[in-house]
Amino acid sequence: MAADPGLGENQAILASADAESAEWLRTLGGAGAEREAALERLHAILLRVAGNEVRRRAPRLRLSGPELDDVAHQAAADALLAVTAKLGQFRGESRFTTWVYKFAVLEVSAKLGRHFWRDPGVPLEGEDWERLPDRFGFDPAERLERHDLLVALRRAVDEELTERQRRIFVAIVLNGVPSDALAVELGTNRNAVYKAMFDARRKLRAALVARGYLDIGTSRRS
C-alpha cells in the first residue's frame, strides 16, 4: 500500500494530536518495515472491532460459525483500506483508534446488509412478528389484543406498503439492518431510506386507525 500523499499537508493535525494518535499517523504515513508493522497492528484492532460488531448483530440475521469469521475478516480488510486512504481526513478531534472504529463498524454494516439481501424471502413469522409491536413503537396501552394487532400489522404490511417500502421496513424494523448498509445495497442514500420508512410507518398507522386498533389522536402524536 502506498503512503497517503495527503499527510504531507496535514502537519498541523499531526502536531496537535495526542501522542498515540500522532504515532499512528507518523508510522502509517511512512514507509518500509515500520509502516508494515503499523498496518498489522491496525488490522488487528479493526478485526477485533469487526468481530465484536458481527457477533452483536449476527442473531438478527441468523449468522453463525465460519460465516461470522468471514464477514469480520472481510470488513476488517476493507476498513484497513478505507483508513489508509483517508488518513489525511483525520482531524484529531478524537483519538485515532476511536476514529478508525467507525470504519470497521460501517464495513460490518455493509457486509451484513449485503448478506441479508442474498435471500430476499425474509421470514415474517413467529418470534419476528412478536417483536414487531415493540420495534414499531407501540406502547402497551395501545395494544388492544396482541394477537389481533399482529394479524392487523401483517395484513397492513402486505397490503398497504409498496414492495420497496416493505423491503425497507422489514430490514430496519424486524431485522435491524443499519440504514447506511441498506442505502448501499439499494443504491440510494440514507435520506431516501428515512423517507421510505416515514411513509411506511404513516401508511401502517393509518391502516391501524382505520381498522380500529389506534385512535386518531395517538396516530398523530407518533
Short mmCIF file of C-alpha atoms in Angstrom, two decimals:
data_model
loop_
_atom_site.label_atom_id
_atom_site.label_comp_id
_atom_site.label_asym_id
_atom_site.label_seq_id
_atom_site.Cartn_x
_atom_site.Cartn_y
_atom_site.Cartn_z
CA MET A 1 0.00 0.00 0.00
CA ALA A 2 1.34 3.42 -0.90
CA ALA A 3 1.64 6.14 1.74
CA ASP A 4 -1.15 8.70 1.77
CA PRO A 5 0.04 11.84 -0.09
CA GLY A 6 -2.34 13.98 1.93
CA LEU A 7 -0.37 13.50 5.11
CA GLY A 8 2.33 15.90 3.97
CA GLU A 9 -0.25 18.69 4.10
CA ASN A 10 -1.55 17.63 7.49
CA GLN A 11 1.37 18.55 9.74
CA ALA A 12 -0.72 20.84 11.95
CA ILE A 13 -3.05 17.98 12.78
CA LEU A 14 -0.11 15.69 13.42
CA ALA A 15 1.43 18.20 15.81
CA SER A 16 -1.79 18.78 17.77
CA ALA A 17 -2.84 15.12 18.06
CA ASP A 18 -2.27 13.15 21.24
CA ALA A 19 0.98 11.21 21.34
CA GLU A 20 -0.53 7.84 20.46
CA SER A 21 -2.55 9.24 17.56
CA ALA A 22 0.46 11.17 16.27
CA GLU A 23 2.50 7.98 16.32
CA TRP A 24 -0.16 6.17 14.33
CA LEU A 25 -0.18 8.94 11.73
CA ARG A 26 3.59 9.02 11.54
CA THR A 27 4.06 5.28 11.08
CA LEU A 28 1.12 4.76 8.73
CA GLY A 29 2.21 7.74 6.66
CA GLY A 30 5.77 6.44 6.43
CA ALA A 31 7.24 3.54 4.51
CA GLY A 32 9.11 0.30 4.89
CA ALA A 33 9.04 -2.20 7.72
CA GLU A 34 7.81 0.30 10.30
CA ARG A 35 4.71 1.07 8.24
CA GLU A 36 4.04 -2.61 7.57
CA ALA A 37 4.20 -3.31 11.30
CA ALA A 38 1.77 -0.45 11.96
CA LEU A 39 -0.60 -1.82 9.33
CA GLU A 40 -0.55 -5.22 11.01
CA ARG A 41 -1.34 -3.68 14.41
CA LEU A 42 -4.13 -1.59 12.92
CA HIS A 43 -5.60 -4.61 11.14
CA ALA A 44 -5.66 -6.50 14.44
CA ILE A 45 -7.59 -3.65 16.06
CA LEU A 46 -10.06 -3.44 13.18
CA LEU A 47 -10.55 -7.20 13.19
CA ARG A 48 -11.33 -7.16 16.91
CA VAL A 49 -13.87 -4.36 16.45
CA ALA A 50 -15.42 -6.04 13.40
CA GLY A 51 -15.63 -9.38 15.18
CA ASN A 52 -17.42 -7.88 18.17
CA GLU A 53 -19.82 -5.98 15.92
CA VAL A 54 -20.60 -9.04 13.79
CA ARG A 55 -21.31 -11.17 16.85
CA ARG A 56 -23.55 -8.46 18.27
CA ARG A 57 -25.66 -8.25 15.12
CA ALA A 58 -25.50 -11.88 13.97
CA PRO A 59 -28.56 -13.24 15.82
CA ARG A 60 -30.85 -10.89 13.90
CA LEU A 61 -29.57 -12.20 10.58
CA ARG A 62 -29.21 -15.83 11.63
CA LEU A 63 -25.47 -15.97 11.05
CA SER A 64 -23.15 -18.38 12.82
CA GLY A 65 -19.90 -20.30 12.57
CA PRO A 66 -17.46 -19.68 9.71
CA GLU A 67 -19.74 -17.10 8.11
CA LEU A 68 -19.24 -14.83 11.11
CA ASP A 69 -15.46 -15.00 10.86
CA ASP A 70 -15.57 -14.49 7.11
CA VAL A 71 -17.67 -11.32 7.42
CA ALA A 72 -15.43 -9.98 10.19
CA HIS A 73 -12.24 -10.57 8.18
CA GLN A 74 -13.69 -9.01 5.04
CA ALA A 75 -14.89 -6.00 7.00
CA ALA A 76 -11.53 -5.54 8.72
CA ALA A 77 -9.63 -5.77 5.43
CA ASP A 78 -11.88 -3.24 3.71
CA ALA A 79 -11.80 -0.95 6.74
CA LEU A 80 -8.00 -1.01 6.67
CA LEU A 81 -8.02 0.10 3.04
CA ALA A 82 -10.50 2.86 3.84
CA VAL A 83 -8.49 4.14 6.81
CA THR A 84 -5.20 4.26 4.93
CA ALA A 85 -6.87 6.01 2.01
CA LYS A 86 -8.34 8.68 4.31
CA LEU A 87 -5.52 9.36 6.76
CA GLY A 88 -5.44 12.94 5.56
CA GLN A 89 -9.01 13.39 6.78
CA PHE A 90 -8.13 12.71 10.43
CA ARG A 91 -8.60 15.98 12.32
CA GLY A 92 -7.54 15.00 15.81
CA GLU A 93 -10.99 15.61 17.29
CA SER A 94 -10.84 12.17 18.89
CA ARG A 95 -8.17 9.56 19.43
CA PHE A 96 -7.02 7.86 16.26
CA THR A 97 -8.21 4.45 17.45
CA THR A 98 -11.65 5.93 18.14
CA TRP A 99 -11.69 7.47 14.68
CA VAL A 100 -10.89 4.17 12.94
CA TYR A 101 -13.58 2.34 14.93
CA LYS A 102 -16.32 3.78 12.72
CA PHE A 103 -14.67 2.38 9.60
CA ALA A 104 -14.90 -1.16 10.94
CA VAL A 105 -18.50 -0.71 12.07
CA LEU A 106 -19.53 0.78 8.72
CA GLU A 107 -17.92 -2.09 6.80
CA VAL A 108 -19.67 -4.64 9.02
CA SER A 109 -22.97 -2.85 8.34
CA ALA A 110 -22.39 -3.01 4.61
CA LYS A 111 -21.34 -6.67 4.66
CA LEU A 112 -24.26 -7.79 6.81
CA GLY A 113 -26.65 -5.73 4.73
CA ARG A 114 -25.50 -7.49 1.57
CA HIS A 115 -25.66 -10.87 3.29
CA PHE A 116 -29.22 -10.14 4.34
CA TRP A 117 -30.31 -9.37 0.79
CA ARG A 118 -28.89 -12.57 -0.68
CA ASP A 119 -32.13 -14.14 0.49
CA PRO A 120 -34.98 -11.77 -0.39
CA GLY A 121 -37.55 -14.10 1.13
CA VAL A 122 -37.41 -12.64 4.62
CA PRO A 123 -39.34 -14.80 7.12
CA LEU A 124 -42.06 -12.62 8.64
CA GLU A 125 -43.42 -15.02 11.19
CA GLY A 126 -43.19 -16.35 14.69
CA GLU A 127 -40.84 -14.56 17.05
CA ASP A 128 -40.00 -11.89 14.46
CA TRP A 129 -43.60 -10.75 14.37
CA GLU A 130 -43.85 -10.97 18.16
CA ARG A 131 -41.12 -8.32 18.37
CA LEU A 132 -42.73 -6.04 15.82
CA PRO A 133 -45.05 -4.00 18.09
CA ASP A 134 -42.10 -3.06 20.32
CA ARG A 135 -39.88 -2.12 17.39
CA PHE A 136 -42.68 -0.25 15.72
CA GLY A 137 -43.08 1.92 18.80
CA PHE A 138 -46.45 0.90 20.21
CA ASP A 139 -46.95 1.44 23.93
CA PRO A 140 -48.52 -1.43 25.89
CA ALA A 141 -51.65 0.71 26.40
CA GLU A 142 -52.07 0.86 22.61
CA ARG A 143 -52.34 -2.93 22.26
CA LEU A 144 -55.96 -3.95 22.43
CA GLU A 145 -55.19 -7.60 21.87
CA ARG A 146 -51.64 -8.54 20.93
CA HIS A 147 -52.66 -11.34 18.63
CA ASP A 148 -55.23 -9.23 16.80
CA LEU A 149 -52.76 -6.38 16.48
CA LEU A 150 -50.13 -8.67 14.99
CA VAL A 151 -52.62 -10.01 12.48
CA ALA A 152 -53.59 -6.47 11.53
CA LEU A 153 -49.97 -5.39 11.19
CA ARG A 154 -49.08 -8.33 8.98
CA ARG A 155 -52.08 -7.61 6.77
CA ALA A 156 -51.18 -3.91 6.56
CA VAL A 157 -47.55 -4.65 5.68
CA ASP A 158 -48.66 -6.99 2.90
CA GLU A 159 -51.49 -4.85 1.54
CA GLU A 160 -50.60 -1.21 2.21
CA LEU A 161 -46.87 -0.96 1.51
CA THR A 162 -45.16 -0.90 -1.85
CA GLU A 163 -42.56 -3.60 -2.42
CA ARG A 164 -39.77 -1.12 -1.77
CA GLN A 165 -41.37 0.19 1.42
CA ARG A 166 -41.96 -3.34 2.64
CA ARG A 167 -38.36 -4.30 1.95
CA ILE A 168 -37.01 -1.30 3.81
CA PHE A 169 -39.47 -1.64 6.70
CA VAL A 170 -38.73 -5.33 7.24
CA ALA A 171 -34.96 -4.81 7.01
CA ILE A 172 -34.80 -1.96 9.50
CA VAL A 173 -37.62 -2.72 11.93
CA LEU A 174 -37.59 -6.51 12.02
CA ASN A 175 -34.01 -7.38 11.18
CA GLY A 176 -32.05 -4.40 12.44
CA VAL A 177 -30.18 -3.77 9.18
CA PRO A 178 -28.47 -0.36 9.56
CA SER A 179 -29.84 2.35 7.30
CA ASP A 180 -26.37 3.09 5.91
CA ALA A 181 -25.90 -0.52 4.83
CA LEU A 182 -29.40 -0.64 3.42
CA ALA A 183 -28.77 2.51 1.40
CA VAL A 184 -25.62 0.96 -0.09
CA GLU A 185 -27.46 -2.20 -1.05
CA LEU A 186 -30.38 -0.34 -2.62
CA GLY A 187 -28.12 2.08 -4.47
CA THR A 188 -29.65 5.10 -2.77
CA ASN A 189 -28.87 7.41 0.16
CA ARG A 190 -29.80 7.45 3.83
CA ASN A 191 -32.30 10.29 3.42
CA ALA A 192 -34.24 8.29 0.86
CA VAL A 193 -34.31 5.31 3.22
CA TYR A 194 -35.58 7.52 6.05
CA LYS A 195 -38.28 8.95 3.75
CA ALA A 196 -39.42 5.45 2.76
CA MET A 197 -39.55 4.43 6.44
CA PHE A 198 -41.55 7.53 7.32
CA ASP A 199 -44.05 6.83 4.56
CA ALA A 200 -44.30 3.15 5.53
CA ARG A 201 -44.98 3.94 9.19
CA ARG A 202 -47.58 6.55 8.20
CA LYS A 203 -49.39 4.06 5.97
CA LEU A 204 -49.35 1.35 8.61
CA ARG A 205 -50.62 3.64 11.34
CA ALA A 206 -53.37 4.95 9.06
CA ALA A 207 -54.42 1.37 8.31
CA LEU A 208 -54.50 0.51 12.02
CA VAL A 209 -56.55 3.63 12.75
CA ALA A 210 -59.00 2.70 10.00
CA ARG A 211 -59.35 -0.80 11.45
CA GLY A 212 -59.87 0.45 14.98
CA TYR A 213 -56.53 -0.52 16.53
CA LEU A 214 -55.36 3.06 17.12
CA ASP A 215 -57.28 6.25 17.69
CA ILE A 216 -56.57 9.31 15.54
CA GLY A 217 -55.02 11.30 18.38
CA THR A 218 -52.49 8.56 19.11
CA SER A 219 -51.64 8.22 15.44
CA ARG A 220 -50.99 11.94 15.06
CA ARG A 221 -48.65 12.01 18.06
CA SER A 222 -46.45 9.25 16.62
#
